[in-house]
Short mmCIF file of C-alpha atoms in Angstrom, two decimals:
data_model
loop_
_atom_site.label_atom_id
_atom_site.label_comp_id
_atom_site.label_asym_id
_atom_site.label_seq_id
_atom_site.Cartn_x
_atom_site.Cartn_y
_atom_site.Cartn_z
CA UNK Y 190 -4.24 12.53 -38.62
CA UNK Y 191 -7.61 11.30 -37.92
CA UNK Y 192 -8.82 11.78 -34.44
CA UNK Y 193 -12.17 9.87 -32.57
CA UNK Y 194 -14.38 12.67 -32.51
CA UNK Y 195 -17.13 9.77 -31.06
CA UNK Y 196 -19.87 12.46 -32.02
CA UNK Y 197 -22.05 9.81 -30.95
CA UNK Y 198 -21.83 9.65 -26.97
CA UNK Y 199 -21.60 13.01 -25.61
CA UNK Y 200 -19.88 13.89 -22.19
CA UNK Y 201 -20.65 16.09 -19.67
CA UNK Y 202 -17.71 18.05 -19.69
CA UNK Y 203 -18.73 19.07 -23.00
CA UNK Y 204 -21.09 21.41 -22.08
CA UNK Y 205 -20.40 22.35 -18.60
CA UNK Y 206 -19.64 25.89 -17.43
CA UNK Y 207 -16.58 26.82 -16.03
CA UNK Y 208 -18.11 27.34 -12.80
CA UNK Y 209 -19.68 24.34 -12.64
CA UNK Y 210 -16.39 22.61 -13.58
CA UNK Y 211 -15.07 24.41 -10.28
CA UNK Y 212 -18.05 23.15 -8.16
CA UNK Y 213 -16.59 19.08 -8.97
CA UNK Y 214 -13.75 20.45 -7.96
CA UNK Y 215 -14.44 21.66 -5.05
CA UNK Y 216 -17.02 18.77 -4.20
CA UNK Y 217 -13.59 16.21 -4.83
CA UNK Y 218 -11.83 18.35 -2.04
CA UNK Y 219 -14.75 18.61 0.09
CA UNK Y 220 -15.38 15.27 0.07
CA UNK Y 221 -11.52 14.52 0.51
CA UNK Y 222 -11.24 16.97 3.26
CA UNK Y 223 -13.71 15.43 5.39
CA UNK Y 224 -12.77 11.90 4.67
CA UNK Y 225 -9.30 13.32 6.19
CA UNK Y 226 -11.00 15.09 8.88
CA UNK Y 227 -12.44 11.41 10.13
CA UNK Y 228 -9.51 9.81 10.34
CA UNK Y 229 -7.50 12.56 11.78
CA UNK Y 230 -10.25 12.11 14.75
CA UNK Y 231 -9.52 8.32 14.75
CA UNK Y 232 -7.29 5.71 16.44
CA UNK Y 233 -3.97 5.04 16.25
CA UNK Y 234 -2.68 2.32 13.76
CA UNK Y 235 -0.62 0.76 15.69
CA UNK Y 236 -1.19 -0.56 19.67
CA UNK Y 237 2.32 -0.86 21.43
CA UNK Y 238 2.53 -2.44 24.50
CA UNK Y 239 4.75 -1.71 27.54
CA UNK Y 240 8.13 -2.65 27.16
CA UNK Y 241 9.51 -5.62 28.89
CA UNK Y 242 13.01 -4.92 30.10
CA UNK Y 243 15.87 -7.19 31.16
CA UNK Y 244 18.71 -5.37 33.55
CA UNK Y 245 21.13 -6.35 36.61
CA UNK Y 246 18.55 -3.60 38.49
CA UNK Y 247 15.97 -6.10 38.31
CA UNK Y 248 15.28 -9.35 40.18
CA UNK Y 249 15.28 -12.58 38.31
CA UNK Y 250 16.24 -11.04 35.19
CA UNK Y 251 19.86 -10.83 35.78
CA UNK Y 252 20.58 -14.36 34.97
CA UNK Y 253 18.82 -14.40 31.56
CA UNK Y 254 20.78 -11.35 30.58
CA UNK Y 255 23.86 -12.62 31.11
CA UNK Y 256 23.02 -15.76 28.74
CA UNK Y 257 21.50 -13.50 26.51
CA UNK Y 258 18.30 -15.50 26.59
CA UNK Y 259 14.77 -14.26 26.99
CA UNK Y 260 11.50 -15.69 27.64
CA UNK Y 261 8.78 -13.03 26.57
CA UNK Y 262 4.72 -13.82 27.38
CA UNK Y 263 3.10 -11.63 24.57
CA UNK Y 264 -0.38 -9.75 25.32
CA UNK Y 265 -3.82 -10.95 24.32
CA UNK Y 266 -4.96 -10.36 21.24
CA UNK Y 267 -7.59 -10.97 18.00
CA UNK Y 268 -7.62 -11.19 14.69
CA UNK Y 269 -8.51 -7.84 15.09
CA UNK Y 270 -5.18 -6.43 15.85
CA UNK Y 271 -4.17 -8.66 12.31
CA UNK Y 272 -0.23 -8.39 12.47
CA UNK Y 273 2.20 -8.73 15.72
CA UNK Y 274 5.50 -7.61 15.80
CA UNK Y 275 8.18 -8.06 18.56
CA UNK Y 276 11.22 -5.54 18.30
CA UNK Y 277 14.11 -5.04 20.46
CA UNK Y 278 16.28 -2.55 21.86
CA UNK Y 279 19.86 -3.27 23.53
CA UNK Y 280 22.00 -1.76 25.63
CA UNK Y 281 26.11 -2.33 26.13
CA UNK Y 282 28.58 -1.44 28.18
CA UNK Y 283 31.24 0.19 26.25
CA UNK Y 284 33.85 2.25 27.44
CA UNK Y 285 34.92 3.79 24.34
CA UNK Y 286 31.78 5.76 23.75
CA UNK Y 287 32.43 4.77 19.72
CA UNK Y 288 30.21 3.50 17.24
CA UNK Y 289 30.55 -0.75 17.06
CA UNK Y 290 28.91 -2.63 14.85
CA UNK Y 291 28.29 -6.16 16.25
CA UNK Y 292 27.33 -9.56 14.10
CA UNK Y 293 25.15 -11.77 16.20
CA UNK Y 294 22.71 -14.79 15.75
CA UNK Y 295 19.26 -15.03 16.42
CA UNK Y 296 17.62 -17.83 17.57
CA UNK Y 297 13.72 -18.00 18.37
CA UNK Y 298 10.63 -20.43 19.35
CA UNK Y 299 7.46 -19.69 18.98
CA UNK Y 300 4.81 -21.35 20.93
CA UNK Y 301 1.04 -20.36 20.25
CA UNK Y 302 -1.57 -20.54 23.54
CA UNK Y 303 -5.32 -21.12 23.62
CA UNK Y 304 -7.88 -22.36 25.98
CA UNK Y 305 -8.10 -26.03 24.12
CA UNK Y 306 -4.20 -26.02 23.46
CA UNK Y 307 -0.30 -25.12 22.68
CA UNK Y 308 1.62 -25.29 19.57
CA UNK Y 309 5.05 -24.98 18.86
CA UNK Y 310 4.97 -22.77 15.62
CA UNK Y 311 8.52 -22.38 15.06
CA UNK Y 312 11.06 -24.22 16.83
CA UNK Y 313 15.17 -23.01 17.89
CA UNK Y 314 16.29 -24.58 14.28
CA UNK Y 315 14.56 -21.06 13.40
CA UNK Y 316 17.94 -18.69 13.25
CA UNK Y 317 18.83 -15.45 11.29
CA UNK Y 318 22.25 -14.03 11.39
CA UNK Y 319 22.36 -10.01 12.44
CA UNK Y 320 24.27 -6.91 13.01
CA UNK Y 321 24.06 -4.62 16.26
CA UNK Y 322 24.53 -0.86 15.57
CA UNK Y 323 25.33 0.54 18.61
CA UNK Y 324 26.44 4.45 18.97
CA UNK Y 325 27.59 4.52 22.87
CA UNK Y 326 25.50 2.58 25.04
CA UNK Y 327 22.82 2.58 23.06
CA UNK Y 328 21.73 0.23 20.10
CA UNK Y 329 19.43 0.95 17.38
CA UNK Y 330 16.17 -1.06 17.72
CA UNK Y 331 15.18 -4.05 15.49
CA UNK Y 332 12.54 -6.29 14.65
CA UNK Y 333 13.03 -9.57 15.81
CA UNK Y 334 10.22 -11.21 14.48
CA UNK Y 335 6.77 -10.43 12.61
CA UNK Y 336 3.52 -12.78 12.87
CA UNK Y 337 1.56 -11.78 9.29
CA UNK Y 338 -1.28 -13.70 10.66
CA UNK Y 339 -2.63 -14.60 14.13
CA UNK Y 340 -4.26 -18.31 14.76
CA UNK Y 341 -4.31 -17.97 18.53
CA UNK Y 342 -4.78 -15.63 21.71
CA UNK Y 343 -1.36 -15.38 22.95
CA UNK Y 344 2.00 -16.61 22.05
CA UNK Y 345 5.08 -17.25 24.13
CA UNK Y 346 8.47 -16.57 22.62
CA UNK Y 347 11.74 -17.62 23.72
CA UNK Y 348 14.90 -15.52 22.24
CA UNK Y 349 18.07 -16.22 22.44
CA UNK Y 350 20.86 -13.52 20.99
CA UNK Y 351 24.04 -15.93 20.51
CA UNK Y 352 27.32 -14.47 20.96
CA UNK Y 353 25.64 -11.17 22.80
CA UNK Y 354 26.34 -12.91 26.15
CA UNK Y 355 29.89 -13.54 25.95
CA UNK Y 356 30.97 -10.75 23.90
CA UNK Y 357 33.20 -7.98 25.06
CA UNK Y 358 30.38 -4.78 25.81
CA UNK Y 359 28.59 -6.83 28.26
CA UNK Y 360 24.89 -5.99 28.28
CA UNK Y 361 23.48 -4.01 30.66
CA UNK Y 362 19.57 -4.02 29.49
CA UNK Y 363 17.50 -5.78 27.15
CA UNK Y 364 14.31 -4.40 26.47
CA UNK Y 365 11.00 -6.02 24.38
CA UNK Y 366 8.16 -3.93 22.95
CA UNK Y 367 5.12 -6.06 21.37
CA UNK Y 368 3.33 -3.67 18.51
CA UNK Y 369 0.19 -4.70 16.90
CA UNK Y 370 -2.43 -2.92 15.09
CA UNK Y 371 -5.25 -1.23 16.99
CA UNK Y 372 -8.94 -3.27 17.00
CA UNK Y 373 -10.34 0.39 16.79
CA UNK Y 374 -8.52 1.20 13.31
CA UNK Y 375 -9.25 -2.43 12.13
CA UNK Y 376 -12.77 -1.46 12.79
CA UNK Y 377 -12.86 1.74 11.16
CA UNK Y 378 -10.89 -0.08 8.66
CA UNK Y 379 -13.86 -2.30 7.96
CA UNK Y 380 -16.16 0.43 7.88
CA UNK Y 381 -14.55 2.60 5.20
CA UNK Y 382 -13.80 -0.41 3.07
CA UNK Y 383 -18.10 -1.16 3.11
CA UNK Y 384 -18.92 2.53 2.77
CA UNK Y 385 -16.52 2.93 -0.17
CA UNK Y 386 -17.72 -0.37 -1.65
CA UNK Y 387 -21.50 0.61 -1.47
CA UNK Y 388 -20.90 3.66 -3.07
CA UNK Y 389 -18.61 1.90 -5.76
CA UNK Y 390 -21.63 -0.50 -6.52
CA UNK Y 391 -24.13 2.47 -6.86
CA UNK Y 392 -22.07 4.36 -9.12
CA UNK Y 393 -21.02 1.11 -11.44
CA UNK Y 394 -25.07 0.63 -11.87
CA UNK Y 395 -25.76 4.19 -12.48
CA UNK Y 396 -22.95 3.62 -15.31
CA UNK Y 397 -24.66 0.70 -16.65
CA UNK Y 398 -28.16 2.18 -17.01
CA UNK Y 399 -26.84 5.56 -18.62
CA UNK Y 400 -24.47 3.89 -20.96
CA UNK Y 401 -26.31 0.54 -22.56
CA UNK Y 402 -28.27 2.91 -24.91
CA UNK Y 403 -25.32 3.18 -26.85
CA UNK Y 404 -23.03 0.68 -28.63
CA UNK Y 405 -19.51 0.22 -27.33
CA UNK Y 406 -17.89 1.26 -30.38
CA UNK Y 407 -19.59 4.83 -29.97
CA UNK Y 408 -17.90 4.99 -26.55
CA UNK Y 409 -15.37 7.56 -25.80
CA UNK Y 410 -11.67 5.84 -24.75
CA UNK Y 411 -12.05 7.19 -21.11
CA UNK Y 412 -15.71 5.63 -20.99
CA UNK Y 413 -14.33 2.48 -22.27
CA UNK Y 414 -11.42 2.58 -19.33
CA UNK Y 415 -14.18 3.58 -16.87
CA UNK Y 416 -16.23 0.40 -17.43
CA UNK Y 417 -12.49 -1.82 -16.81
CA UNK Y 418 -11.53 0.57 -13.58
CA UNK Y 419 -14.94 0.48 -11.76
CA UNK Y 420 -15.24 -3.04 -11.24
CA UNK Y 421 -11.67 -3.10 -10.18
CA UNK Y 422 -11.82 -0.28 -7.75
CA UNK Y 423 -14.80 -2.60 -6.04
CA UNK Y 424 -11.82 -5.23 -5.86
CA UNK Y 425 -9.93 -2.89 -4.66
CA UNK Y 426 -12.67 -2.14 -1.77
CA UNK Y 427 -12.53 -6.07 -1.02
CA UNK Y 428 -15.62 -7.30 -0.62
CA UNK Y 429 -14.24 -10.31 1.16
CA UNK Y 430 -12.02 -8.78 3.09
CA UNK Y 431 -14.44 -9.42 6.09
CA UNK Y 432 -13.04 -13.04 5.66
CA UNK Y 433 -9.74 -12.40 6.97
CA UNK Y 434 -11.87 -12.14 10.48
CA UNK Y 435 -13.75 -14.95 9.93
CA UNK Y 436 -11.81 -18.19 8.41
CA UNK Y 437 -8.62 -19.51 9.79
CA UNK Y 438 -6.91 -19.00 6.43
CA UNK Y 439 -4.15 -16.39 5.17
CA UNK Y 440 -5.81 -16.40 1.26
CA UNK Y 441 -8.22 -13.46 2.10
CA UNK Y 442 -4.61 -11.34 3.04
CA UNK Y 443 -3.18 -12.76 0.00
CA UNK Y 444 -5.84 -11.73 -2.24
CA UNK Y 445 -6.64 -8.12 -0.61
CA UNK Y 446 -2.65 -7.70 -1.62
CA UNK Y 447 -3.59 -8.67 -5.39
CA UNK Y 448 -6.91 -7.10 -5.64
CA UNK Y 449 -4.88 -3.56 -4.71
CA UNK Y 450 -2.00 -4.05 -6.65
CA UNK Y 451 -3.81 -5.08 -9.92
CA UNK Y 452 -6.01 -1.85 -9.50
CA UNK Y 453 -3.06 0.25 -9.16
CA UNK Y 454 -1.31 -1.00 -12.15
CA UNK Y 455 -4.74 -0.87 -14.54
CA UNK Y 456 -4.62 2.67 -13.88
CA UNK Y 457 -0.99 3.10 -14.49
CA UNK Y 458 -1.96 1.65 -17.70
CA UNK Y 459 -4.96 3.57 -18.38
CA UNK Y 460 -2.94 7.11 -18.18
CA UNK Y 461 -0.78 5.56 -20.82
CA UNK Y 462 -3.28 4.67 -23.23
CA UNK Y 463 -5.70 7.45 -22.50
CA UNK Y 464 -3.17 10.02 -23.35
CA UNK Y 465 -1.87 7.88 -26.23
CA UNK Y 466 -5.34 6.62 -27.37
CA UNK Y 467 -7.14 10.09 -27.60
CA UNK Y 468 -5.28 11.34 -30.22
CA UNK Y 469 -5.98 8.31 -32.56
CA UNK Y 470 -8.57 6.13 -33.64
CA UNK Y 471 -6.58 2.87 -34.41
CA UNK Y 472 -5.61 1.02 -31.61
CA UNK Y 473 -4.29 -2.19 -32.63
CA UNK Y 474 -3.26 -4.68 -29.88
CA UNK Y 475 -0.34 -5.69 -30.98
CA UNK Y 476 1.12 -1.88 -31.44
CA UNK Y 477 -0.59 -0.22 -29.08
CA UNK Y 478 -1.40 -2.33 -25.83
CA UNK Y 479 0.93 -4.53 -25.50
CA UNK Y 480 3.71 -2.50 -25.54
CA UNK Y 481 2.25 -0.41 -22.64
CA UNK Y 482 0.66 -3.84 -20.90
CA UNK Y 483 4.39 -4.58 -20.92
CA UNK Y 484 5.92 -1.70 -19.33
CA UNK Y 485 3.37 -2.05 -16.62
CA UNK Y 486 3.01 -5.94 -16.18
CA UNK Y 487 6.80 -5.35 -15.42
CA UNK Y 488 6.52 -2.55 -12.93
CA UNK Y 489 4.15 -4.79 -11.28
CA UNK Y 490 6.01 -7.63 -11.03
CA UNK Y 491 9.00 -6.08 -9.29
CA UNK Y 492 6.60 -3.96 -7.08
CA UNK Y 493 4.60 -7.27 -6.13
CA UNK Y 494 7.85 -9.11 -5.44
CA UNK Y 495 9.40 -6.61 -2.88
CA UNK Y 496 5.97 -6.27 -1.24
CA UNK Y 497 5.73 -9.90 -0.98
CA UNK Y 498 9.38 -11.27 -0.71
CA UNK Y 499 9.40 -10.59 3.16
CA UNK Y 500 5.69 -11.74 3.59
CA UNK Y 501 6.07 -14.54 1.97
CA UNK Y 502 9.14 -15.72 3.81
CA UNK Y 503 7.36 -14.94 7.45
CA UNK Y 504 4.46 -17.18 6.61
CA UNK Y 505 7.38 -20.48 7.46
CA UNK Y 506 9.83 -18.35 9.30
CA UNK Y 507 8.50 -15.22 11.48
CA UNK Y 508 12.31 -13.45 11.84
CA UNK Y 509 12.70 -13.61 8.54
CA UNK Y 510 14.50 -10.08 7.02
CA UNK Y 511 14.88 -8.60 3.96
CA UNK Y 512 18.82 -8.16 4.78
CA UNK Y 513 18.99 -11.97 4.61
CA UNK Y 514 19.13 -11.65 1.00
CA UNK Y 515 20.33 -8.04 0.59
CA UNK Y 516 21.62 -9.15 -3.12
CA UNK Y 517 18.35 -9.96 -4.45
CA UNK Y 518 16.84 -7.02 -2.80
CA UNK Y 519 18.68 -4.42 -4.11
CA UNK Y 520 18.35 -6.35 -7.81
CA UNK Y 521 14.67 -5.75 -7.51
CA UNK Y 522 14.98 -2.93 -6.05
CA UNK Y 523 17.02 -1.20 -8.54
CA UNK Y 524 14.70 -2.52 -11.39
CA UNK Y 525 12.02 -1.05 -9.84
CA UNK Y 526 13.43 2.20 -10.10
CA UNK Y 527 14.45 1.86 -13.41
CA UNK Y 528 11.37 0.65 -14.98
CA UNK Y 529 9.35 3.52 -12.90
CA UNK Y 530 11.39 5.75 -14.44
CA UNK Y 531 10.84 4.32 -18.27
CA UNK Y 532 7.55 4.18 -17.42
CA UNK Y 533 7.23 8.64 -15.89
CA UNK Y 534 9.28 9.32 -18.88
CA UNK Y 535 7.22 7.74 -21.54
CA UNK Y 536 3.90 8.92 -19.58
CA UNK Y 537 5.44 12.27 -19.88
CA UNK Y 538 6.04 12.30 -23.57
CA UNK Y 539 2.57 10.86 -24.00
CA UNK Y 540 0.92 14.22 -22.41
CA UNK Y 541 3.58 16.65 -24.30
CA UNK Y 542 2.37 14.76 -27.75
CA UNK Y 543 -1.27 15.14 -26.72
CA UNK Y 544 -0.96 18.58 -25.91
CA UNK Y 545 1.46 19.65 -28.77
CA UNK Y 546 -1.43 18.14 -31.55
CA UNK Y 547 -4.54 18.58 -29.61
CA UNK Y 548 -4.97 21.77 -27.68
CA UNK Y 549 -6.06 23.89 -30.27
CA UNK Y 550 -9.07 21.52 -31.17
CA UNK Y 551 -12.41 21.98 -29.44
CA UNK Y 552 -13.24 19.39 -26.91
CA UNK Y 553 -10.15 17.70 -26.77
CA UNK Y 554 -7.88 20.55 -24.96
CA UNK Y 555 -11.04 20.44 -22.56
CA UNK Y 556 -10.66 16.18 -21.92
CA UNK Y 557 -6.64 16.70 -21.20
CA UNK Y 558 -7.12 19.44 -19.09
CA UNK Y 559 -9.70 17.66 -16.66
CA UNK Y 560 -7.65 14.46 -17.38
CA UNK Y 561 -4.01 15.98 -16.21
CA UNK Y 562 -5.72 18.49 -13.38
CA UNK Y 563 -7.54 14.87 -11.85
CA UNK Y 564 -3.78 12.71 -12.04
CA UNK Y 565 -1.93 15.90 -10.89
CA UNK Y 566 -4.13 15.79 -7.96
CA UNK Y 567 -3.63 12.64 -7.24
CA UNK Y 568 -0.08 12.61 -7.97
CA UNK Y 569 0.39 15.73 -5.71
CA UNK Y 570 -1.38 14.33 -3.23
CA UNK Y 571 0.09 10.89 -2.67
CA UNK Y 572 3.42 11.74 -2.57
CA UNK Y 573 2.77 14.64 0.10
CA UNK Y 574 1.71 11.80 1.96
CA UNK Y 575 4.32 9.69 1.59
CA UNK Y 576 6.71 12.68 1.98
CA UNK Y 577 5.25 13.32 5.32
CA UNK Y 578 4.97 9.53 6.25
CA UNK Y 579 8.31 8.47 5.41
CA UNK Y 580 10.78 12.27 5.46
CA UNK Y 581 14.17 11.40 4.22
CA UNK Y 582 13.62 7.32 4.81
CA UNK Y 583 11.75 7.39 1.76
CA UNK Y 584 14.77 5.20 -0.04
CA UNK Y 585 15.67 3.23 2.80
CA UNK Y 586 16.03 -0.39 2.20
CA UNK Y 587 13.32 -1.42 3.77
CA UNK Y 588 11.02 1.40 2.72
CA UNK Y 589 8.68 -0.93 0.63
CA UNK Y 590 7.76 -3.47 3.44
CA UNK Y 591 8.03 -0.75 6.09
CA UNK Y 592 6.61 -1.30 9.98
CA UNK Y 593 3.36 1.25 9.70
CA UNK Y 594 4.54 2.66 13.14
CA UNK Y 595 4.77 6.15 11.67
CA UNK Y 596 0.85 6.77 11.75
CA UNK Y 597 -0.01 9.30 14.74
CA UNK Y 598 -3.70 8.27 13.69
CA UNK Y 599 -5.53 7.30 10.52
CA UNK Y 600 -5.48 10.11 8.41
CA UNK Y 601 -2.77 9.12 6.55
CA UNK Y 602 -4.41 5.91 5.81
CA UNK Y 603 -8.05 6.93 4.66
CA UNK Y 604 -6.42 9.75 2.48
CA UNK Y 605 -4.59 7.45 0.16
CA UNK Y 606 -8.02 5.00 0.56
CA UNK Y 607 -10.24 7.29 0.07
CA UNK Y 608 -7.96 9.44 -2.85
CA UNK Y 609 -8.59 6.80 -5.41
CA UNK Y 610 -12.41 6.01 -4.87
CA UNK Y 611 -12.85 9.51 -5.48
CA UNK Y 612 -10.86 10.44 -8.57
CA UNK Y 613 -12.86 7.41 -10.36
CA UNK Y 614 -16.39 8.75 -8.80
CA UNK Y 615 -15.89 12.73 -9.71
CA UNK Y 616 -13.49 11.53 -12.97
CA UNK Y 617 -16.55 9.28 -13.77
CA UNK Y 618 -19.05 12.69 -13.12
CA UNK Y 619 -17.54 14.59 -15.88
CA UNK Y 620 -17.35 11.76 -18.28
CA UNK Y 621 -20.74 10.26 -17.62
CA UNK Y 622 -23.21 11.06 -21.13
CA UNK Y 623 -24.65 14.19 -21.29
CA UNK Y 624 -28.59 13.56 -21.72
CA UNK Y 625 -30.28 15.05 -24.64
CA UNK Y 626 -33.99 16.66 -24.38
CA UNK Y 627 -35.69 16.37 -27.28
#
């Protein structure tokens, strides 16, 4: 078998000491563990208001309880608290102490309030059937509706829970909670994004300079990936995400959701044909990419759809729910787990192969071991987080489009941020050309 010995462009990593292999080791974690250390010291994610509660105790709230219908004034707030949710916690009278589960309608109007005007964003034709789960007295809490985007200061929503009111647990207290993300994250937000960015645009020119002296062809295969995942990771640093603070429009979200998911499913596909492509020279595109663009291109699609399903609905109806169509749901949901775990399998077999044919072969056992220690890192590392993030929700139905109220600051947030720019800049360290003195 013939293997690309590309004798012509010569890495770094083929010369380095072992020591000072350790020392971009330790400078990833270093860097990581301060990145970490920031957010830990930042603000929470989310802001949640007081809650607004409807009982018998309290004056000129007993009436709208017992017609289950609610009239809630929500704070003030920015574009920089992006998102607003509403949820909602009940409480019953019910004698039997037993678990009840209780099908209800929801009906809600939406009316957004400036200085200059009022608009009715959503009118009562707005309605979404539910279910109560109620152990005791108490009731589990819900959403009961999500604004994506915010076009004005403050909104006043009217609520109306059908069939609660005459039911046979009476209510005994209805209580609101308004959750929206904190201006102080969304400025840190901002911050990291441009620092990250920056840094991104350095280190693609540095790239450039080093590597035009040489023809492509004479390019190793993770070179050749590195020049295709460095302009995406700036993408996936949005440089326009700014805009989502300054135009009335919903397309900078949109596209800040397409500029991340494209870069994580490039680099899906660049494991697969790194540890595929490094033990062979000929790399047709019919034989080799495509199958692999394939495999990806569909565990993109049914990752993009979850993601988007619910956002997509909210942008016409805000109390829109995935359990509206739990059918189609679970259908993606399923294939999602089935192509993910096509896709593990395969990359698995891909790294045994490499391994198997390569490791006694100088150079090559030393690219596949910084290759696999780098993705192992990241690998570990992301699903720690989402471990500790999520605990044993992480296959709940609603896992995917999950309300970010988990966060007790942001160091969940700029570790996964922050875990990708560096793997490419330390990755990129290693595999940079390895200047010859004459």
């Amino acid at each position: 078998m013939a293997y690309d010995l590309e004798s012509s462009v010569q890495m770094k990593l083929y010369t380095i000491t072992k020591r000072q292999f350790l020392f971009v080791f330790a400078g990833f974690f270093l860097a990581f563990g301060i990145t970490v250390l920031v957010g830990t010291a930042g603000p929470n994610i989310v802001r949640t208001t007081k809650p607004i509660k409807f009982n018998e105790q309290i004056p000129n709230t007993s009436e709208a309880l017992k017609e289950a219908s609610f009239t809630i004034e929500s704070p003030m707030v920015s574009r920089f608290n992006q998102q607003l949710w509403l949820t909602s916690q009940i409480q019953l009278k019910n004698p039997t102490k037993s678990h009840v589960e209780i099908p209800f309608s929801v009906h809600i109007s939406v009316q957004g309030q400036s200085n200059e005007e009022s608009l009715l964003i959503t009118g009562n034709t707005t309605n979404r059937s539910r279910t109560l789960s109620c152990f005791s007295t108490n009731c589990s809490e819900f959403i009961v509706l999500h604004l994506s985007y915010l076009d004005f200061p403050k909104y006043l929503i009217t609520v109306d829970f059908n069939e609660l009111g005459a039911m046979d647990y009476p209510l005994t207290q209805v209580q609101f909670t308004f959750m929206s993300f904190n201006p102080m994250f969304t400025q840190l937000e901002i911050w990291f994004r441009f620092v990250f960015l920056v840094i991104t645009f350095v280190v693609i020119c540095v790239f450039a300079h080093a590597m035009k002296k040489f023809p492509i062809r004479d390019w190793s295969i993770e070179q050749k990936w590195m020049a295709i995942l460095l302009p995406l990771l700036l993408l996936y640093n949005d440089p326009i995400f700014p805009l989502t603070f300054l135009v009335d429009s919903w397309i900078p979200g949109l596209f800040d959701g397409l500029f991340q998911s494209l870069f994580l499913s490039v680099l899906l596909l660049f494991w697969l044909c790194v540890y595929h492509g490094i033990r062979q020279c000929e790399r047709r595109i019919t034989t080799f990419y495509i199958p692999k663009m394939i495999l990806v291109f569909l565990l993109w699609t049914s990752m993009f759809s979850i993601s988007s399903l619910q956002a997509y609905n909210e942008l016409d109806d805000p109390s829109y729910s995935y359990k509206v169509d739990l059918q189609g749901y679970y259908g993606l949901k399923i294939f999602f787990f089935i192509i993910g775990g096509i896709y593990l399998l395969y990359l698995l077999f891909l790294i045994i192969r490499a391994y198997t044919e390569l490791r006694s072969l100088p150079y090559f056992d030393l690219r596949l071991k910084f290759l696999t220690a780098l993705m192992l890192v990241v690998l570990i590392i992301s699903i720690a987080i989402v471990i500790m993030r999520f605990g044993n929700r992480i296959l709940d139905d609603n896992i995917i489009y999950a309300l970010s109220t988990n966060y007790n600051n942001s160091a969940e947030f700029v570790a996964l941020y922050g875990l990708l720019n560096f793997f490419l800049h330390h990755g990129l360290c290693l595999q940079s050309i390895e200047e010859r003195r004459s």
